[in-house]
Short mmCIF file of C-alpha atoms and ligand atoms in Angstrom, two decimals:
data_model
loop_
_atom_site.label_atom_id
_atom_site.label_comp_id
_atom_site.label_asym_id
_atom_site.label_seq_id
_atom_site.Cartn_x
_atom_site.Cartn_y
_atom_site.Cartn_z
CA MET A 128 -13.35 35.53 -152.09
CA GLU A 129 -10.17 35.46 -150.00
CA ARG A 130 -9.77 32.28 -147.99
CA SER A 131 -10.08 32.72 -144.21
CA LYS A 132 -7.03 31.87 -142.07
CA ILE A 133 -8.85 28.86 -140.58
CA GLN A 134 -9.65 27.66 -144.10
CA CYS A 135 -5.95 27.97 -144.99
CA LEU A 136 -5.11 25.93 -141.86
CA TYR A 137 -7.67 23.28 -142.77
CA ASP A 138 -6.36 23.08 -146.36
CA ALA A 139 -2.79 22.77 -145.06
CA CYS A 140 -3.89 19.98 -142.67
CA THR A 141 -5.41 18.03 -145.54
CA ARG A 142 -2.12 18.25 -147.44
CA VAL A 143 0.04 17.26 -144.46
CA PHE A 144 -2.12 14.57 -142.83
CA SER A 145 -3.83 12.85 -145.75
CA ASP A 146 -0.89 10.51 -146.41
CA ARG A 147 -0.79 7.17 -144.66
CA GLU A 148 2.82 7.93 -143.73
CA PRO A 149 3.52 10.09 -140.65
CA PRO A 150 4.30 13.68 -141.73
CA THR A 151 7.92 14.72 -142.08
CA PHE A 152 9.40 17.33 -139.78
CA GLN A 153 9.55 19.77 -142.73
CA LYS A 154 5.83 19.35 -143.39
CA ILE A 155 5.02 19.95 -139.72
CA GLN A 156 7.14 23.11 -139.76
CA TRP A 157 5.25 24.27 -142.85
CA LEU A 158 1.90 23.57 -141.15
CA ARG A 159 3.03 25.41 -138.04
CA ASN A 160 3.27 28.64 -140.06
CA PHE A 161 -0.49 28.48 -140.67
CA LEU A 162 -1.24 28.15 -136.96
CA ASP A 163 1.07 31.02 -136.16
CA ARG A 164 -0.97 33.37 -138.37
CA ILE A 165 -4.22 32.66 -136.52
CA GLU A 166 -5.57 35.03 -133.88
CA ALA A 167 -8.57 34.55 -131.58
CA ILE A 168 -10.86 36.59 -133.82
CA ASP A 169 -10.09 34.21 -136.72
CA VAL A 170 -11.89 31.40 -134.84
CA GLY A 171 -14.82 33.51 -133.63
CA ILE A 172 -13.42 34.50 -130.22
CA ASP A 173 -13.37 38.05 -128.92
CA GLU A 174 -10.38 38.13 -126.57
CA PHE A 175 -10.79 41.78 -125.54
CA ASN A 176 -14.44 42.10 -124.59
CA SER A 177 -14.85 41.66 -120.83
CA GLU A 178 -18.38 43.07 -120.71
CA GLY A 179 -20.13 39.79 -121.47
CA SER A 180 -22.41 41.25 -124.13
CA PRO A 181 -21.10 39.57 -127.27
CA ARG A 182 -20.33 41.51 -130.41
CA SER A 183 -21.79 40.10 -133.60
CA TRP A 184 -20.26 39.76 -137.02
CA ILE A 185 -21.25 38.58 -140.48
CA ASP A 186 -19.40 35.68 -142.07
CA PRO A 187 -18.77 36.60 -145.74
CA SER A 188 -19.28 32.94 -146.70
CA SER A 189 -22.81 32.94 -145.20
CA PRO A 190 -23.87 36.62 -145.29
CA ASN A 191 -27.44 35.95 -144.16
CA ALA A 192 -26.34 34.68 -140.77
CA ARG A 193 -25.29 37.18 -138.11
CA LYS A 194 -23.14 35.41 -135.53
CA GLU A 195 -22.20 36.38 -131.98
CA LEU A 196 -18.52 36.13 -131.08
CA ILE A 197 -17.56 34.10 -128.03
CA CYS A 198 -16.30 36.34 -125.21
CA GLY A 199 -13.06 34.65 -124.22
CA LEU A 200 -12.61 36.68 -121.03
CA THR A 201 -15.99 35.74 -119.59
CA VAL A 202 -15.94 31.92 -119.84
CA THR A 203 -16.35 30.45 -116.36
CA GLU A 204 -15.54 26.82 -117.20
CA ILE A 205 -13.09 25.18 -119.58
CA THR A 206 -14.90 25.38 -122.91
CA TYR A 207 -14.13 23.34 -126.02
CA ILE A 208 -15.03 24.83 -129.38
CA HIS A 209 -15.08 22.04 -131.90
CA ILE A 210 -14.11 23.25 -135.38
CA TYR A 211 -13.52 20.13 -137.44
CA GLN A 212 -12.90 16.40 -137.21
CA SER A 213 -12.60 13.58 -139.69
CA ASP A 214 -12.18 9.95 -138.75
CA ASP A 215 -9.09 9.43 -140.78
CA PHE A 216 -6.83 12.40 -140.37
CA SER A 217 -7.38 15.29 -138.04
CA GLN A 218 -9.23 17.21 -135.39
CA ILE A 219 -9.19 21.00 -134.99
CA GLY A 220 -10.58 22.81 -131.94
CA VAL A 221 -10.01 25.49 -129.32
CA PHE A 222 -9.95 25.18 -125.54
CA CYS A 223 -10.95 28.42 -123.76
CA PHE A 224 -9.89 28.59 -120.11
CA PRO A 225 -10.96 30.87 -117.27
CA ALA A 226 -8.10 31.94 -114.99
CA GLY A 227 -7.24 28.96 -112.79
CA GLY A 228 -8.79 26.39 -115.14
CA LYS A 229 -6.78 23.18 -115.25
CA LEU A 230 -6.70 20.43 -117.86
CA PRO A 231 -4.98 17.59 -116.00
CA LEU A 232 -2.22 15.36 -117.33
CA HIS A 233 -3.43 13.45 -120.38
CA ASP A 234 -1.76 11.72 -123.31
CA HIS A 235 -2.10 11.71 -127.11
CA PRO A 236 -1.49 8.10 -128.17
CA GLY A 237 0.13 7.83 -131.59
CA MET A 238 -0.65 11.47 -132.37
CA THR A 239 1.08 14.57 -133.60
CA VAL A 240 -0.38 17.68 -131.94
CA LEU A 241 0.20 21.34 -132.75
CA SER A 242 -0.91 23.85 -130.11
CA LYS A 243 -1.06 27.62 -130.39
CA VAL A 244 -1.84 29.87 -127.40
CA LEU A 245 -4.10 32.52 -128.93
CA TYR A 246 -4.18 34.87 -125.92
CA GLY A 247 -3.35 34.86 -122.22
CA SER A 248 -0.86 32.89 -120.14
CA VAL A 249 -0.81 29.20 -119.34
CA HIS A 250 1.50 27.00 -117.30
CA VAL A 251 2.41 23.87 -119.26
CA LYS A 252 3.88 20.68 -117.86
CA SER A 253 4.76 17.91 -120.27
CA TYR A 254 6.44 14.52 -120.20
CA ASP A 255 7.55 11.70 -122.47
CA TRP A 256 7.68 8.08 -121.46
CA VAL A 257 11.08 6.61 -120.69
CA LYS A 258 9.61 3.22 -119.88
CA ALA A 259 5.99 2.28 -119.34
CA ARG A 260 4.01 -0.90 -118.80
CA THR A 261 0.44 -1.90 -118.16
CA ALA A 262 -0.27 -3.39 -114.73
CA SER A 263 -3.82 -4.48 -113.82
CA SER A 264 -4.97 -2.81 -117.05
CA ARG A 265 -3.51 0.55 -115.99
CA MET A 266 -0.47 2.26 -117.46
CA VAL A 267 2.38 3.12 -115.14
CA GLY A 268 5.96 4.09 -115.81
CA LEU A 269 8.91 6.41 -115.67
CA ALA A 270 8.65 9.67 -117.62
CA SER A 271 11.05 12.53 -118.24
CA THR A 272 10.10 16.20 -117.99
CA VAL A 273 10.03 18.03 -121.32
CA THR A 274 8.35 21.33 -120.36
CA ASP A 275 7.61 22.97 -117.03
CA GLY A 276 7.00 26.63 -117.68
CA VAL A 277 4.72 29.44 -118.75
CA ILE A 278 3.63 30.11 -122.31
CA LYS A 279 2.35 33.62 -122.85
CA ALA A 280 0.81 34.81 -126.10
CA PRO A 281 2.01 35.84 -128.59
CA ARG A 282 4.23 32.80 -128.96
CA GLU A 283 4.83 30.37 -131.84
CA ALA A 284 2.89 27.10 -131.88
CA SER A 285 4.37 24.10 -130.07
CA VAL A 286 4.45 20.58 -131.47
CA LEU A 287 4.38 17.19 -129.78
CA PHE A 288 4.90 13.82 -131.44
CA PRO A 289 3.90 10.24 -130.55
CA LYS A 290 7.16 9.59 -128.70
CA SER A 291 8.73 13.01 -128.17
CA GLY A 292 8.05 16.68 -127.60
CA GLY A 293 5.98 16.10 -124.42
CA ASN A 294 3.19 13.73 -125.50
CA ILE A 295 1.66 13.76 -121.99
CA HIS A 296 0.79 17.24 -120.82
CA SER A 297 -1.29 19.42 -118.51
CA PHE A 298 -2.40 23.04 -118.76
CA THR A 299 -3.13 25.45 -115.92
CA ALA A 300 -4.45 28.84 -117.00
CA LEU A 301 -2.75 31.72 -115.20
CA THR A 302 -5.07 34.23 -116.90
CA PRO A 303 -8.06 33.69 -119.20
CA CYS A 304 -6.51 32.02 -122.23
CA ALA A 305 -7.28 29.96 -125.32
CA ILE A 306 -5.35 27.19 -127.05
CA LEU A 307 -5.93 26.19 -130.66
CA ASP A 308 -5.19 22.47 -131.12
CA VAL A 309 -4.61 20.44 -134.27
CA LEU A 310 -4.48 16.68 -133.62
CA SER A 311 -3.67 13.96 -136.09
CA PRO A 312 -4.97 11.36 -136.00
CA PRO A 313 -7.91 12.23 -133.72
CA TYR A 314 -8.75 10.48 -130.45
CA SER A 315 -10.61 7.24 -131.09
CA ASP A 316 -11.56 4.49 -128.63
CA GLU A 317 -12.38 2.29 -131.61
CA PHE A 318 -8.90 2.56 -133.09
CA GLY A 319 -7.01 2.28 -129.79
CA ARG A 320 -6.40 5.99 -129.25
CA PRO A 321 -8.36 6.80 -126.08
CA SER A 322 -7.66 9.82 -123.92
CA THR A 323 -5.96 8.63 -120.74
CA TYR A 324 -5.37 10.71 -117.59
CA PHE A 325 -2.42 10.42 -115.23
CA SER A 326 -1.23 11.42 -111.79
CA GLU A 327 2.43 12.28 -111.26
CA ILE A 328 4.65 11.15 -108.41
CA PRO A 329 7.91 13.09 -108.04
CA ILE A 330 11.16 11.20 -107.58
CA PRO A 331 13.23 13.39 -105.19
CA SER A 332 16.43 11.49 -105.94
CA LEU A 333 15.97 11.85 -109.71
CA PRO A 334 15.21 15.47 -110.70
CA GLY A 335 13.56 15.82 -114.10
CA TYR A 336 11.80 12.47 -113.86
CA VAL A 337 8.47 11.37 -112.39
CA ILE A 338 6.39 8.24 -112.09
CA LEU A 339 3.13 8.56 -114.04
CA LYS A 340 0.15 6.42 -113.04
CA GLU A 341 -3.04 6.12 -115.03
CA ILE A 342 -6.11 7.44 -113.20
CA ASP A 343 -9.83 7.65 -113.90
CA LEU A 344 -11.18 10.77 -115.54
CA PRO A 345 -10.94 13.31 -112.68
CA ASN A 346 -14.35 14.00 -111.13
CA ASP A 347 -13.74 17.71 -110.91
CA LEU A 348 -12.85 18.08 -114.59
CA VAL A 349 -15.65 19.95 -116.33
CA VAL A 350 -15.35 20.77 -120.03
CA THR A 351 -18.36 22.36 -121.65
CA GLY A 352 -18.90 22.66 -125.37
CA ALA A 353 -19.52 25.82 -127.35
CA GLN A 354 -20.52 26.12 -130.96
CA TYR A 355 -17.88 27.32 -133.39
CA VAL A 356 -18.93 30.70 -134.75
CA GLY A 357 -15.86 31.56 -136.83
CA PRO A 358 -15.70 31.58 -140.62
CA GLN A 359 -17.44 28.61 -142.19
CA LEU A 360 -15.09 25.89 -143.40
CA ASP A 361 -15.30 24.53 -146.91
CA THR A 362 -14.39 20.86 -146.40
CA GLY A 363 -15.55 19.77 -149.83
CA VAL A 364 -18.43 17.95 -148.15
CA ASP A 365 -21.97 19.27 -147.94
CA LEU A 366 -22.53 19.43 -144.16
CA SER A 367 -26.01 20.97 -144.38
FE1 LIG B 430 -3.69 17.72 -124.95
#
């Protein structure tokens, strides 16, 4: 049976992220090609159906199970579809946004992240630290702007690194949209990679730079979970 596109992405992730060494730029570029081939339907999302009555499909790898596609245009809250995670190397998932949905500024400590907008338009702001310190157990510092613009599908995947490429970013959906994310390593409180949120303070005398201050998880941030209904992944582990 032909491998699904998400299976090809997973297999490529295992090759790129299994080493203890950080991946080379060439390997990341190679991995990016796999993200760029993926469309919403490849991860179980119907990006065209605005009726709200989901279409169903049959996964060739589990032909007895009829699955209902997720209607991307009808989500009313930011919805995370978890596809895969392992403790040691990576995390794959999709954020679906309704128009106006906002994922506030957050960081990716020590991570490489590839993001592919599957459909729709999203405003992205991103920063890298110039200098940061921890004061009263909260991070604060000077950061430079990397991105402040709109990404509209179809567009090639973007990549951020631990110290460059816009490691701290926010998303504001201009239309219903979805973003496929590959993170390596995954978030982990245990291993010192928590998700931290920030507020930004402009510096009028220094265009292109802001002060970032750590904040609590915003009260108004609601992210609901949805089950992944795309092609089943063969991870070499019996998950049943
Ligand atoms: Fe992120």
